Amino acid sequence: MSDEPDGWDADRYDDQCAFVSEYGERVTDLLDLAPGDRVLDLGCGTGQLARRLTETGVDVTGVDSSRSMIDAARERHGERDGLRFVHGDARDLPALFEDAKPFDAVFSNAALHWVPDDDHDAVLGGVTTLLTSGGQFVAELGGRGNVARIVDGVRTELDTRGYDCESPWYFPSVGEYAPRLEAHGLEVRRAHLFDRPTELDGGADGLREWLAVFGDELLASVPDAEVSSVVDAVDDRLRDDRFHDGVWIADYRRLRFRSVKVA
Ligand code: BEZ
């Protein structure tokens, strides 16, 4: 578990979860941008993708609700003309960017599933407000069924010990999310849900590392002194199914879409 006040350990995230931004590059490929365009990276984490996008000549602002992530992004990439990082909540976009010029694109990778279901309308309303007419909203998030085996493994273990297990994530289907986008004036040009089995970094420790970076809320009901024995037990439970040839494979499923703001 992270010792950071907001639960995020930026160094561990970059060391153990480099695959997040590596896969994210395939999402940025869906953006249709010209040099000088203004892009907002929603949930920018430590800013790897934001910085890489600037190499195409666009101007990028990264926003993240974790202060530790924004501090790390500033430290790793610096801020300059064309790249800046803002600490703030995805639900408050219009207030955060009150004085900013509209954006040509909003982009988000592996972040929106952290926003509770009920709050997505606030996020999508904000995205529409910030976009120019014809502006793009391109994103990938965990889709329906994402990491279900891992969540089930944790839930079963906590059940046997008499603890609750609440998944903190929202993993929608295409049929559920496309109407939400359209209700906010975002015309869906492309959307698909697909399996993306994902090799976890860390070899035999891959699942433990994944739980250390992402599992705080999933394990929230477990007393601190018992967390490591729970993690050991979950590791045992899932090993036959998800650990092969020295690598843990997480059952990721992605919802990826490209939408455009219509008048
Ligand atoms: C994901 O990117 O799908 C994900 C990451 C951490 C926790 C849950 C899901």
Coordinates of N, CA, C and O in Angstrom, one line a residue, residues 7 17 52 57 59-60 77 83 88 95 103 160 164 204-205 209 234 241 246 256:
G7 N -2.7 8.3 -1.5 CA -2.8 6.9 -1.9 C -1.9 6.5 -3.1 O -1.8 5.3 -3.4
C17 N 4.3 0.0 -13.5 CA 3.1 0.0 -14.4 C 3.4 0.8 -15.7 O 2.6 1.6 -16.2
R52 N 5.0 13.0 -24.4 CA 5.2 12.4 -25.7 C 4.3 13.1 -26.8 O 4.8 13.3 -27.9
G57 N 4.1 18.5 -31.7 CA 3.9 19.9 -31.9 C 2.6 20.5 -31.4 O 2.3 21.6 -31.6
D59 N 0.0 21.4 -28.1 CA 0.2 22.1 -26.8 C -0.6 21.3 -25.8 O -1.8 21.1 -26.0
V60 N 0.0 20.7 -24.7 CA -0.7 19.8 -23.9 C -0.8 20.3 -22.4 O 0.2 20.8 -21.9
H77 N 9.1 16.1 -16.1 CA 9.0 16.7 -17.5 C 9.2 18.2 -17.5 O 9.4 18.8 -18.5
L83 N 3.5 22.8 -22.5 CA 3.3 21.6 -21.6 C 3.1 22.2 -20.2 O 4.0 22.8 -19.6
G88 N -6.3 18.9 -10.1 CA -7.7 19.2 -10.0 C -8.5 17.9 -10.4 O -8.0 16.9 -10.9
A95 N -14.7 24.9 -13.9 CA -14.1 25.8 -13.0 C -12.6 25.8 -13.1 O -11.9 26.9 -13.0
F103 N -10.3 23.7 -25.9 CA -9.4 22.7 -26.3 C -9.9 22.1 -27.7 O -11.1 21.9 -27.9
T160 N -14.1 -15.1 3.0 CA -13.8 -16.2 3.9 C -13.3 -15.6 5.2 O -13.4 -16.3 6.3
D164 N -15.8 -7.0 4.0 CA -16.4 -6.6 2.8 C -15.4 -6.3 1.7 O -14.3 -5.9 2.1
A204 N 7.3 -12.8 -10.7 CA 6.5 -13.6 -9.7 C 5.8 -12.6 -8.8 O 4.8 -13.0 -8.1
D205 N 6.3 -11.4 -8.6 CA 5.7 -10.4 -7.7 C 4.6 -9.5 -8.4 O 4.1 -8.6 -7.8
E209 N 2.6 -6.5 -6.7 CA 2.9 -5.1 -7.1 C 1.6 -4.4 -7.6 O 1.4 -3.2 -7.3
V234 N -4.4 -14.3 -1.8 CA -5.0 -14.0 -3.2 C -4.0 -14.5 -4.2 O -4.4 -15.0 -5.3
D241 N -4.5 -19.9 -12.5 CA -5.3 -19.3 -13.5 C -4.5 -18.2 -14.3 O -4.5 -18.1 -15.5
G246 N 6.3 -17.6 -15.6 CA 7.0 -16.6 -14.8 C 6.3 -15.2 -14.9 O 6.9 -14.2 -14.5
R256 N -12.7 1.5 -25.5 CA -12.0 2.6 -26.2 C -13.0 3.3 -27.2 O -13.7 2.7 -27.9

